[in-house]
Tab-separated table of C-alpha atoms in Angstrom:
chain	number	residue	atom	x	y	z
A	1	UNK	CA	133.964	100.700	65.477
A	2	UNK	CA	132.536	103.845	66.962
A	3	UNK	CA	131.702	107.285	65.677
A	4	UNK	CA	133.944	109.516	67.793
A	5	UNK	CA	137.491	109.538	69.120
A	6	UNK	CA	136.312	109.778	72.761
A	7	UNK	CA	134.156	106.662	72.229
A	8	UNK	CA	137.135	104.832	70.726
A	9	UNK	CA	139.340	105.848	73.647
A	10	UNK	CA	136.702	104.565	76.073
A	11	UNK	CA	136.534	101.180	74.295
A	12	UNK	CA	140.296	100.878	74.673
A	13	UNK	CA	140.319	102.083	78.305
A	14	UNK	CA	137.647	99.536	79.214
A	15	UNK	CA	139.711	96.693	77.706
A	16	UNK	CA	137.350	95.825	74.844
A	17	UNK	CA	140.084	95.986	72.159
A	18	UNK	CA	142.940	93.610	71.374
A	19	UNK	CA	145.968	94.171	69.158
A	20	UNK	CA	147.564	90.971	67.880
A	21	UNK	CA	145.604	88.990	70.469
A	22	UNK	CA	146.663	91.097	73.454
A	23	UNK	CA	144.408	93.442	75.403
A	24	UNK	CA	145.348	97.065	74.899
A	25	UNK	CA	144.162	99.566	77.502
A	26	UNK	CA	146.249	102.571	76.514
A	27	UNK	CA	144.403	104.826	74.049
A	28	UNK	CA	147.680	106.291	72.773
A	29	UNK	CA	148.998	102.836	71.785
A	30	UNK	CA	150.594	103.056	68.342
A	31	UNK	CA	149.655	100.281	65.973
A	32	UNK	CA	152.090	99.120	63.338
A	33	UNK	CA	151.335	98.115	59.750
A	34	UNK	CA	149.782	94.636	59.623
A	35	UNK	CA	148.730	94.696	63.295
A	36	UNK	CA	145.437	92.867	63.728
A	37	UNK	CA	142.929	94.823	65.790
A	38	UNK	CA	140.019	92.824	67.174
A	39	UNK	CA	137.189	93.169	69.644
A	40	UNK	CA	137.543	91.054	72.765
A	41	UNK	CA	135.597	87.785	72.616
A	42	UNK	CA	133.144	88.880	75.275
A	43	UNK	CA	129.386	89.375	74.792
A	44	UNK	CA	129.455	92.938	76.144
A	45	UNK	CA	132.434	93.949	73.995
A	46	UNK	CA	130.938	92.442	70.862
A	47	UNK	CA	127.501	93.965	71.443
A	48	UNK	CA	128.954	97.473	71.827
A	49	UNK	CA	130.615	97.263	68.423
A	50	UNK	CA	127.796	95.333	66.738
A	51	UNK	CA	125.241	97.938	67.835
A	52	UNK	CA	127.273	100.612	66.093
A	53	UNK	CA	127.745	98.525	62.932
A	54	UNK	CA	123.994	97.876	62.804
A	55	UNK	CA	123.129	101.559	63.196
A	56	UNK	CA	122.415	103.655	60.098
A	57	UNK	CA	124.857	106.310	61.372
A	58	UNK	CA	128.111	104.421	60.956
A	59	UNK	CA	130.676	105.754	58.513
A	60	UNK	CA	132.197	103.831	55.655
A	61	UNK	CA	135.417	102.044	56.537
A	62	UNK	CA	138.580	103.723	55.201
A	63	UNK	CA	140.078	101.906	52.212
A	64	UNK	CA	143.312	101.028	54.060
A	65	UNK	CA	141.373	98.957	56.636
A	66	UNK	CA	139.689	95.575	56.255
A	67	UNK	CA	136.692	94.527	58.322
A	68	UNK	CA	135.923	90.875	58.914
A	69	UNK	CA	132.495	90.460	60.483
A	70	UNK	CA	132.183	88.290	63.584
């Protein structure tokens, strides 16, 4: 979870994001319905996302997405 598209693309490029348990490093990757998007189980990856979630600036999650805290 980040606040801009360039930040999201950077998370993907730097291999912090998994889709269905596989690392995705292509920002243009097209997810399908019911794909499970997770943050890599790595302290650096988790802290990047957790810092954003803890900030008062983060947006509300769209209704079609579900967030399970780690």
